[in-house]
Coordinates of C-alpha atoms in Angstrom, one line a residue:
A1 CA -14.8 1.1 55.3
N2 CA -14.7 -0.5 58.5
S3 CA -18.5 0.3 59.1
R4 CA -19.4 -1.3 56.0
A5 CA -17.4 -4.5 57.0
E6 CA -19.2 -4.5 60.3
E7 CA -22.6 -4.4 58.4
G8 CA -21.5 -7.2 56.1
L9 CA -21.1 -5.0 53.0
P10 CA -18.2 -5.3 50.5
A11 CA -15.4 -2.8 51.1
P12 CA -15.4 0.3 48.4
P13 CA -12.6 -0.2 45.6
C14 CA -10.6 2.8 47.2
A15 CA -10.2 0.9 50.5
R16 CA -8.7 -2.2 48.8
G17 CA -6.1 0.1 47.1
E18 CA -7.8 -0.3 43.6
Y19 CA -8.7 2.1 40.9
L20 CA -12.2 2.9 40.1
G21 CA -13.5 0.8 37.1
A22 CA -10.1 -0.8 37.0
V23 CA -8.9 2.2 35.2
R24 CA -5.2 2.2 35.6
P25 CA -3.1 5.2 34.8
G26 CA -1.0 3.5 32.1
E27 CA -4.2 2.4 30.4
Q28 CA -6.3 5.5 30.3
Q29 CA -5.9 6.2 26.8
Q30 CA -6.6 2.7 25.6
V31 CA -9.4 2.7 23.1
H32 CA -11.7 -0.4 23.4
Q33 CA -13.3 -2.2 20.5
T34 CA -16.8 -2.0 21.6
G35 CA -18.4 1.3 22.8
Q36 CA -21.4 -0.2 24.4
R37 CA -19.4 -1.6 27.2
Q38 CA -17.6 1.5 28.0
D39 CA -21.0 3.3 28.1
Q40 CA -22.5 0.8 30.6
R41 CA -19.2 0.8 32.7
Q42 CA -19.5 4.7 32.7
E43 CA -23.1 4.6 34.0
G44 CA -22.3 2.2 36.8
L45 CA -19.2 4.2 37.9
L46 CA -21.4 7.3 38.0
L47 CA -24.0 5.7 40.1
Y48 CA -21.4 4.2 42.4
A49 CA -19.7 7.6 43.0
K50 CA -23.0 9.2 43.9
S51 CA -23.5 6.3 46.5
L52 CA -20.2 6.9 47.9
Q53 CA -20.9 10.7 48.5
L54 CA -24.1 9.7 50.4
E55 CA -22.8 6.9 52.3
M56 CA -19.1 7.9 53.2
K57 CA -17.9 10.7 55.2
P58 CA -14.0 10.6 54.7
A59 CA -11.3 12.4 56.6
S60 CA -9.6 15.3 55.2
E61 CA -6.8 13.4 53.8
E62 CA -8.9 10.7 52.5
A63 CA -11.3 13.4 51.0
K64 CA -8.4 14.8 49.1
D65 CA -7.6 11.6 47.6
W66 CA -11.3 11.0 46.8
D67 CA -11.5 14.4 45.0
N68 CA -8.6 13.5 42.9
M69 CA -10.2 10.0 42.0
R70 CA -13.4 11.8 41.1
R71 CA -11.4 14.3 39.0
M72 CA -9.8 11.7 37.1
L73 CA -13.2 9.9 36.4
R74 CA -14.6 13.2 35.1
D75 CA -11.5 13.5 32.7
F76 CA -12.0 9.9 31.4
V77 CA -15.6 10.6 30.9
G78 CA -14.9 13.8 29.1
K79 CA -12.5 12.0 26.8
R80 CA -15.1 9.5 25.9
N81 CA -17.7 12.1 25.3
H82 CA -15.2 14.0 23.1
C83 CA -14.9 11.1 20.6
P84 CA -17.9 8.7 21.1
F85 CA -18.6 5.5 19.5
K86 CA -21.7 5.4 17.7
G87 CA -21.9 1.6 17.0
P88 CA -20.0 -1.6 17.6
N89 CA -18.2 -1.1 14.2
D90 CA -16.9 2.3 14.7
G91 CA -13.7 0.8 16.3
H92 CA -12.6 -0.4 13.1
H93 CA -12.6 3.3 11.7
V94 CA -10.4 4.3 14.5
S95 CA -7.8 1.3 13.8
Y96 CA -8.1 2.3 10.2
R97 CA -7.1 5.9 11.1
R98 CA -4.2 4.8 13.0
F99 CA -3.1 2.4 10.4
R100 CA -3.3 5.4 8.0
R101 CA -1.4 7.8 10.0
R102 CA 1.4 5.2 10.6
I103 CA 1.6 4.5 6.8
I104 CA 1.8 8.3 6.3
Q105 CA 4.7 8.5 8.7
R106 CA 6.5 5.5 7.3
S107 CA 6.1 6.9 3.7
S108 CA 8.0 10.0 4.4
S109 CA 11.2 7.7 5.0
E110 CA 10.7 4.9 2.7
G111 CA 8.4 3.7 0.0
P112 CA 5.0 2.7 0.2
A113 CA 4.1 -0.5 1.8
A114 CA 2.6 -3.4 -0.1
S115 CA -0.8 -3.2 1.8
T116 CA -1.1 0.5 1.9
P117 CA -4.5 1.8 0.9
L118 CA -2.9 5.2 0.0
A119 CA -2.0 6.3 -3.5
T120 CA 1.6 6.0 -4.2
G121 CA 1.9 9.4 -5.8
G122 CA 2.7 8.1 -9.2
Q123 CA 5.7 6.1 -8.1
R124 CA 6.4 3.1 -10.0
E125 CA 9.4 0.7 -10.8
P126 CA 11.7 2.2 -13.1
R127 CA 11.4 -0.7 -15.8
F128 CA 7.6 -1.1 -15.4
D129 CA 6.1 -2.3 -18.8
L130 CA 2.4 -2.4 -19.1
E131 CA 2.5 -4.3 -22.3
A132 CA 4.5 -6.9 -20.7
V133 CA 2.2 -7.2 -17.7
C134 CA -0.8 -7.3 -20.0
Q135 CA 0.9 -10.1 -21.9
R136 CA 1.4 -12.2 -18.6
L137 CA -2.5 -12.0 -17.6
E138 CA -3.8 -15.5 -17.4
L139 CA -7.3 -14.2 -17.7
D140 CA -8.4 -11.7 -19.9
S141 CA -12.1 -11.0 -20.4
P142 CA -13.5 -10.5 -23.9
P143 CA -14.3 -6.9 -24.8
R144 CA -17.5 -5.6 -23.1
D145 CA -18.8 -3.2 -26.0
H146 CA -19.2 -6.3 -28.2
E147 CA -19.5 -9.3 -25.8
P148 CA -21.5 -12.1 -27.5
A149 CA -24.6 -13.7 -25.7
Q150 CA -23.9 -16.7 -23.6
R151 CA -25.1 -20.3 -23.9
H152 CA -26.0 -22.4 -20.9
L153 CA -24.6 -26.0 -21.8
Q154 CA -25.3 -29.2 -20.2
G155 CA -23.5 -29.6 -16.8
N156 CA -23.4 -25.9 -16.2
L157 CA -20.8 -25.6 -18.8
H158 CA -20.8 -21.8 -20.0
E159 CA -19.7 -20.8 -23.5
T160 CA -20.0 -18.0 -25.9
E161 CA -20.0 -17.6 -29.6
L162 CA -21.2 -15.0 -31.9
A163 CA -24.2 -15.6 -34.0
G164 CA -22.9 -17.4 -37.2
G165 CA -19.5 -17.2 -35.5
V166 CA -18.5 -14.2 -37.5
S167 CA -17.6 -10.9 -35.8
H168 CA -17.9 -7.6 -37.6
C169 CA -16.6 -5.4 -34.9
G170 CA -13.2 -4.0 -34.8
G171 CA -10.1 -5.3 -33.0
G172 CA -9.3 -8.3 -35.1
L173 CA -6.3 -8.7 -37.3
V174 CA -5.5 -7.1 -40.7
W175 CA -3.3 -8.2 -43.5
R176 CA -0.2 -6.1 -44.1
A177 CA 2.1 -6.8 -47.2
A178 CA 5.9 -7.4 -46.6
I179 CA 8.1 -4.4 -47.3
H180 CA 11.3 -6.0 -48.9
E181 CA 14.5 -4.0 -48.1
H182 CA 17.5 -4.3 -49.9
G183 CA 20.4 -3.8 -47.3
N184 CA 23.6 -5.3 -46.2
V185 CA 23.6 -7.2 -42.9
Q186 CA 27.0 -5.8 -42.0
Q187 CA 25.6 -2.3 -40.8
A188 CA 26.8 -0.1 -38.1
G189 CA 25.7 2.2 -35.4
S190 CA 22.0 2.9 -35.2
D191 CA 21.2 1.5 -38.5
E192 CA 22.5 -2.0 -37.3
R193 CA 20.3 -1.8 -34.2
T194 CA 17.1 -0.6 -36.1
H195 CA 17.8 -3.6 -38.6
A196 CA 17.8 -6.0 -35.7
L197 CA 14.6 -4.9 -34.7
Q198 CA 12.8 -5.8 -37.9
P199 CA 11.1 -9.3 -37.8
F200 CA 13.0 -12.2 -39.8
A201 CA 15.9 -9.5 -40.6
V202 CA 19.1 -11.6 -41.4
L203 CA 21.6 -11.3 -38.6
D204 CA 24.1 -13.9 -39.5
S205 CA 24.3 -16.4 -42.4
T206 CA 26.6 -19.2 -43.3
S207 CA 27.3 -19.9 -47.0
V208 CA 28.6 -23.4 -46.5
S209 CA 25.9 -25.9 -45.2
Q210 CA 27.3 -27.9 -42.5
C211 CA 25.3 -30.7 -40.8
G212 CA 24.3 -29.7 -37.2
K213 CA 25.0 -26.1 -37.6
S214 CA 23.1 -23.0 -37.9
V215 CA 23.0 -21.8 -41.4
L216 CA 20.8 -18.6 -40.9
K217 CA 20.0 -16.5 -37.8
L218 CA 17.1 -14.2 -38.1
S219 CA 15.7 -11.5 -35.7
A220 CA 12.6 -12.2 -33.7
P221 CA 11.8 -9.0 -31.7
S222 CA 9.0 -9.1 -29.3
L223 CA 8.9 -12.8 -29.0
L224 CA 7.0 -13.4 -25.5
N225 CA 9.2 -15.3 -23.2
D226 CA 6.4 -17.5 -21.8
Y227 CA 6.8 -21.2 -21.4
Y228 CA 3.1 -22.1 -22.0
T229 CA 2.7 -20.5 -25.1
N230 CA 2.6 -22.1 -28.6
L231 CA 3.9 -19.3 -31.1
L232 CA 5.6 -21.2 -33.9
D233 CA 4.4 -23.6 -36.6
C234 CA 5.2 -24.7 -40.2
S235 CA 2.7 -25.5 -42.7
C236 CA 3.0 -28.5 -45.2
D237 CA 4.0 -25.8 -47.9
G238 CA 7.0 -24.5 -45.8
I239 CA 5.3 -21.2 -44.5
I240 CA 6.6 -20.3 -41.2
A241 CA 4.1 -18.5 -38.9
L242 CA 5.5 -16.9 -35.9
A243 CA 3.7 -14.7 -33.3
L244 CA 5.7 -11.6 -32.0
G245 CA 3.6 -9.7 -29.7
S246 CA 0.2 -8.9 -31.1
S247 CA 1.2 -9.6 -34.7
V248 CA 1.6 -12.8 -36.7
Y249 CA 4.6 -12.9 -39.3
L250 CA 4.5 -15.3 -42.2
W251 CA 8.0 -16.3 -43.7
N252 CA 8.5 -18.6 -46.8
S253 CA 11.3 -21.2 -45.8
E254 CA 12.0 -22.0 -49.4
T255 CA 12.4 -18.6 -50.9
R256 CA 13.6 -17.3 -47.4
A257 CA 11.5 -14.1 -47.8
L258 CA 8.9 -12.5 -45.8
V259 CA 5.5 -13.0 -47.1
G260 CA 3.6 -10.6 -44.9
H261 CA 2.1 -10.3 -41.5
L262 CA -1.1 -10.0 -39.6
A263 CA -1.3 -6.9 -37.4
P264 CA -4.1 -5.7 -35.0
S265 CA -6.4 -3.2 -36.9
P266 CA -6.3 0.2 -35.5
Q267 CA -8.9 1.1 -33.0
P268 CA -9.2 4.7 -31.7
G269 CA -9.4 5.2 -28.1
R270 CA -8.1 1.6 -27.3
A271 CA -4.5 1.2 -26.6
Y272 CA -4.5 -2.4 -25.2
L273 CA -3.7 -4.9 -27.9
Q274 CA -4.7 -8.4 -27.3
T275 CA -1.7 -10.8 -27.3
I276 CA -1.3 -14.0 -29.3
S277 CA -1.2 -17.1 -27.1
C278 CA -1.0 -20.0 -29.6
L279 CA -1.3 -20.7 -33.4
S280 CA -1.6 -23.8 -35.7
W281 CA -2.0 -24.6 -39.3
S282 CA -4.5 -26.8 -40.7
R283 CA -3.2 -30.0 -42.2
D284 CA -3.7 -28.9 -45.8
G285 CA -1.8 -25.8 -45.1
R286 CA -4.8 -23.5 -46.2
T287 CA -5.8 -22.0 -43.1
L288 CA -4.3 -20.5 -40.1
C289 CA -5.7 -20.5 -36.8
I290 CA -4.8 -17.9 -34.2
G291 CA -5.7 -18.0 -30.3
T292 CA -5.5 -15.0 -28.1
R293 CA -5.6 -14.5 -24.4
R294 CA -9.0 -13.1 -24.6
G295 CA -10.5 -16.3 -25.5
E296 CA -11.0 -15.4 -29.3
M297 CA -9.7 -17.5 -32.2
Q298 CA -9.1 -16.1 -35.8
L299 CA -9.2 -18.1 -38.9
W300 CA -7.4 -16.8 -41.8
D301 CA -6.9 -17.9 -45.5
V302 CA -3.5 -16.9 -46.1
E303 CA -3.4 -17.6 -49.6
Q304 CA -6.3 -15.2 -50.2
K305 CA -5.1 -13.0 -47.6
K306 CA -8.6 -12.5 -45.9
S307 CA -10.1 -13.4 -42.6
M308 CA -12.6 -16.2 -42.8
R309 CA -14.1 -16.4 -39.4
R310 CA -13.7 -15.1 -35.7
L311 CA -14.8 -17.4 -33.0
W312 CA -15.6 -16.6 -29.3
S313 CA -16.0 -20.1 -28.1
H314 CA -14.0 -19.3 -24.7
Q315 CA -14.0 -17.0 -21.8
S316 CA -10.4 -17.5 -21.0
V317 CA -6.7 -17.9 -22.6
V318 CA -6.7 -20.1 -25.5
M319 CA -3.5 -22.1 -24.7
A320 CA -3.3 -24.9 -27.4
L321 CA -4.7 -25.6 -30.9
S322 CA -4.9 -28.9 -32.9
W323 CA -6.6 -29.7 -36.3
K324 CA -8.5 -32.8 -37.2
Q325 CA -9.1 -32.6 -41.1
Q326 CA -11.6 -29.6 -41.0
L327 CA -12.3 -29.7 -37.3
L328 CA -10.5 -27.6 -34.9
S329 CA -9.9 -28.4 -31.1
S330 CA -8.9 -25.8 -28.7
G331 CA -7.8 -25.9 -25.0
T332 CA -7.9 -23.2 -22.4
V333 CA -6.4 -22.3 -19.1
L334 CA -9.7 -23.2 -17.3
G335 CA -9.3 -26.8 -18.7
H336 CA -12.2 -26.6 -21.4
I337 CA -11.4 -28.5 -24.6
H338 CA -13.8 -27.4 -27.4
H339 CA -14.3 -29.2 -30.7
L340 CA -15.4 -26.8 -33.6
D341 CA -16.5 -27.1 -37.2
P342 CA -15.7 -23.5 -38.6
R343 CA -18.0 -24.5 -41.6
A344 CA -21.2 -24.8 -39.6
P345 CA -23.4 -21.8 -38.5
S346 CA -23.1 -22.9 -34.9
P347 CA -19.4 -24.1 -34.7
L348 CA -19.5 -25.7 -31.5
V349 CA -19.9 -29.4 -32.0
G350 CA -18.4 -31.0 -28.6
A351 CA -16.7 -30.2 -25.4
V352 CA -15.1 -31.9 -22.5
V353 CA -13.6 -30.4 -19.3
Q354 CA -10.1 -31.4 -17.8
K355 CA -9.6 -30.5 -14.1
E356 CA -6.2 -28.5 -14.7
A357 CA -5.1 -25.7 -17.2
I358 CA -4.2 -27.1 -20.6
C359 CA -1.0 -26.2 -22.2
S360 CA -0.8 -28.7 -25.0
L361 CA -3.1 -30.4 -27.4
Q362 CA -2.4 -32.8 -30.3
W363 CA -4.4 -35.2 -32.4
A364 CA -2.8 -38.5 -33.1
P365 CA -1.7 -39.2 -36.7
G366 CA -4.6 -41.6 -37.3
E367 CA -6.9 -38.8 -35.8
D368 CA -8.7 -41.6 -33.6
C369 CA -7.6 -40.2 -30.4
L370 CA -6.7 -36.8 -28.9
A371 CA -3.8 -36.1 -26.4
S372 CA -4.0 -33.1 -23.8
G373 CA -1.3 -32.1 -21.3
S374 CA -1.9 -30.0 -18.3
T375 CA 0.1 -27.8 -16.2
E376 CA 0.0 -30.2 -13.1
G377 CA 1.6 -33.0 -15.1
L378 CA -1.4 -35.2 -16.5
L379 CA -1.3 -36.6 -19.8
C380 CA -4.7 -37.4 -21.0
I381 CA -5.7 -39.5 -24.0
W382 CA -9.4 -38.9 -25.3
D383 CA -11.2 -41.1 -27.8
G384 CA -12.2 -39.7 -31.2
D385 CA -15.9 -39.2 -30.2
I386 CA -16.4 -35.7 -30.1
A387 CA -20.1 -35.2 -30.4
G388 CA -21.9 -33.6 -27.5
V389 CA -21.2 -31.3 -24.6
T390 CA -20.6 -33.0 -21.3
R391 CA -18.6 -32.8 -18.2
S392 CA -19.1 -36.5 -17.4
H393 CA -16.9 -37.5 -20.3
Q394 CA -13.5 -39.0 -19.2
P395 CA -10.1 -39.8 -20.8
I396 CA -9.6 -43.4 -21.9
T397 CA -6.1 -43.1 -20.4
T398 CA -4.4 -40.8 -17.8
M399 CA -0.5 -40.8 -17.3
I400 CA 1.3 -38.5 -14.7
Q401 CA 4.6 -37.0 -14.9
P402 CA 6.1 -34.7 -12.1
S403 CA 6.0 -31.5 -14.2
A404 CA 3.8 -29.7 -16.7
V405 CA 3.2 -31.5 -20.0
K406 CA 3.9 -28.7 -22.4
A407 CA 6.4 -30.3 -24.7
M408 CA 4.3 -33.2 -26.4
G409 CA 4.2 -35.0 -29.8
W410 CA 2.9 -38.2 -31.2
C411 CA 5.2 -40.5 -32.9
P412 CA 4.3 -40.4 -36.9
W413 CA 5.6 -44.1 -37.4
Q414 CA 4.5 -45.5 -34.0
R415 CA 1.0 -44.5 -33.9
K416 CA 0.4 -45.4 -30.1
M417 CA 3.6 -43.9 -28.8
I418 CA 3.9 -40.3 -27.6
A419 CA 6.7 -38.3 -26.3
T420 CA 6.7 -35.7 -23.4
G421 CA 9.3 -33.5 -22.0
G422 CA 9.5 -32.8 -18.3
G423 CA 10.1 -29.1 -17.0
L424 CA 12.7 -27.3 -15.0
K425 CA 12.5 -29.6 -12.0
D426 CA 12.1 -32.7 -13.9
G427 CA 14.2 -32.6 -17.4
E428 CA 13.2 -36.0 -18.2
L429 CA 12.4 -37.0 -22.0
R430 CA 9.7 -39.9 -21.8
I431 CA 8.1 -42.1 -24.4
W432 CA 4.6 -43.5 -23.4
D433 CA 2.6 -46.4 -24.5
T434 CA -0.7 -45.0 -24.7
D435 CA -2.6 -48.3 -25.0
L436 CA -0.9 -49.5 -21.9
G437 CA -0.7 -46.1 -20.1
T438 CA 3.1 -46.8 -19.2
C439 CA 6.5 -45.1 -19.8
V440 CA 8.2 -47.3 -22.3
T441 CA 11.7 -45.5 -22.0
S442 CA 13.1 -42.2 -20.9
A443 CA 16.2 -40.0 -20.7
N444 CA 17.5 -37.6 -18.2
T445 CA 18.4 -34.4 -19.9
K446 CA 19.3 -32.4 -16.9
S447 CA 17.5 -29.4 -18.3
Q448 CA 14.2 -27.9 -19.1
I449 CA 12.6 -29.3 -22.1
C450 CA 10.6 -26.3 -23.7
S451 CA 9.4 -27.9 -27.0
L452 CA 9.5 -31.2 -29.0
R453 CA 8.9 -32.3 -32.5
W454 CA 9.3 -35.5 -34.5
A455 CA 11.1 -35.7 -37.9
E456 CA 9.2 -38.2 -39.8
K457 CA 11.5 -38.8 -42.8
K458 CA 14.7 -38.8 -40.9
R459 CA 13.3 -40.5 -38.1
Y460 CA 14.5 -38.8 -35.2
L461 CA 13.1 -36.7 -32.2
V462 CA 14.2 -33.0 -31.7
T463 CA 13.7 -31.2 -28.3
G464 CA 14.4 -27.8 -27.4
H465 CA 16.0 -26.9 -24.0
G466 CA 16.4 -24.2 -21.4
L467 CA 19.1 -23.9 -18.8
P468 CA 22.0 -24.7 -18.6
H469 CA 22.9 -24.8 -22.2
H470 CA 19.7 -23.6 -24.3
Q471 CA 20.4 -26.2 -26.9
V472 CA 18.5 -28.2 -29.6
T473 CA 19.1 -32.0 -29.3
C474 CA 18.4 -34.6 -31.8
W475 CA 17.8 -37.9 -30.6
S476 CA 17.7 -41.3 -32.3
S477 CA 14.4 -43.1 -31.9
E478 CA 15.1 -46.7 -32.2
F479 CA 12.6 -48.1 -29.6
P480 CA 13.1 -48.8 -26.9
S481 CA 16.3 -46.8 -26.5
L482 CA 17.0 -43.0 -26.7
S483 CA 20.4 -41.7 -27.4
P484 CA 21.4 -38.0 -28.5
L485 CA 22.8 -37.7 -32.1
Y486 CA 23.2 -33.9 -32.3
Q487 CA 23.7 -31.0 -29.7
L488 CA 22.9 -27.7 -31.5
R489 CA 23.9 -24.6 -29.6
A490 CA 23.5 -21.1 -30.9
H491 CA 20.8 -19.6 -28.7
S492 CA 21.7 -17.6 -25.7
D493 CA 18.2 -18.3 -23.8
R494 CA 15.8 -21.1 -23.7
V495 CA 14.5 -22.5 -26.9
L496 CA 10.7 -22.0 -26.5
H497 CA 9.4 -23.3 -29.9
L498 CA 10.4 -25.9 -32.6
A499 CA 9.1 -26.4 -36.1
I500 CA 10.0 -28.9 -38.8
N501 CA 9.3 -28.6 -42.5
S502 CA 7.4 -31.4 -44.3
D503 CA 10.7 -32.8 -45.9
S504 CA 12.3 -32.8 -42.4
T505 CA 15.4 -31.3 -43.8
P506 CA 15.6 -28.0 -41.9
I507 CA 14.8 -27.5 -38.2
F508 CA 13.4 -24.2 -37.0
S509 CA 13.9 -22.7 -33.4
A510 CA 12.8 -19.6 -31.8
G511 CA 14.1 -18.8 -28.4
A512 CA 13.7 -16.2 -25.6
D513 CA 16.8 -14.3 -26.9
Q514 CA 14.4 -13.2 -29.7
H515 CA 16.5 -15.1 -32.3
F516 CA 15.1 -17.3 -34.9
H517 CA 17.6 -20.2 -36.3
I518 CA 17.6 -22.5 -39.2
W519 CA 19.5 -25.8 -38.8
D520 CA 20.6 -28.0 -41.7
M521 CA 20.1 -31.5 -40.9

């Protein structure tokens, strides 16, 4: 080292008390990310060691230390050659093997990690329900074995529909006649529980009609507890349509008897049943439209008990439906609004696009404008011109509230007034002037407003609520004031859906407690 210093050469690393190649004892097992650098470093170290052997003549103690250093270098090179890197990306495989080994070690003492790539060995949550998970999927693709051809519309708006709008494949709904059972409500044991699982089975009744009281309590098993669904409607003839799971049940509110139900047709080898997401009666009460989470809409002539047409106009969940005479408007979770004429060979006659997901849709009583509510709190008013398919069409008025506009309804006698209900974090009942785009009046309900209906003949507004009391509230509608008239309490969970008969006498409510109530007003 001294001789090299006299010649002006740098001292060897061992003379400066450093380890060769900066390989410290505590870091010998470290695996570097790129193998190319290590190979270059090894070649340089070997060449430098050979030069040291030629140039240096160490003493006996120094030679012993130098032998140990060379042995250390050989061991390191041997370990590198034992598991060489073939490319710059092989370091990721080593990291993955370490990650996998640690997951295996942890899985022996606790449950599988959320990000583990390993199979869980058949483990699952005790109350896991596949049907409940499938019901909550926001995007269900149409069946691949009979997927219709796509049409490329203006503005890159992709839509699908079957030729002629009619599907002859399986997977639709079929009519099932009602089975009338003559039994007493006061049953016991397993018979009582079985009776409660029958749709529209009488659970409690009151012989004396009292204003503001529930006169009839019926069962509604498998009613989906989803705030954004629209699963209850009443026709002008008093026929109640209620979607329970994958079926739609029809109940006559005048005779108080079950008419029948629409059930999925049996399909061999297919266990998944598409769930109903919304339904709506036509204004003449002859046609019932049913929207599903796969984007399909089915039209039924209930009087003739036959399917009229199946439409594949959407590729996402159908969230809301509304009729304008013989024209049908539908809104989806992707913000698409389609206007369809089921009588035409190509039913799609117009479409617009809203930025947010649509959760409510309703034509005005005069049918001159359409209101759409979004999950982001937008209330849009569209004009009655529905011809053409375009993205550039804009609403004539847009109003904003702090929560989703799911509960919404036009006032029948004040044609330019529309009511909306706020969600859980809002709880505000608002009346809007659609011409001015302003809120005329409001009332704080301090609860989630899940549903909303107008009673035209009685001239009051009805709202269904969630926490804390799960009540049905009737409001006086003497503009510009809102004051509650009745608080109807019988549900044990939020009142998701409301319907009112044409004579506005009874109020029908369906709640997340899977009960259906009839209120005498």
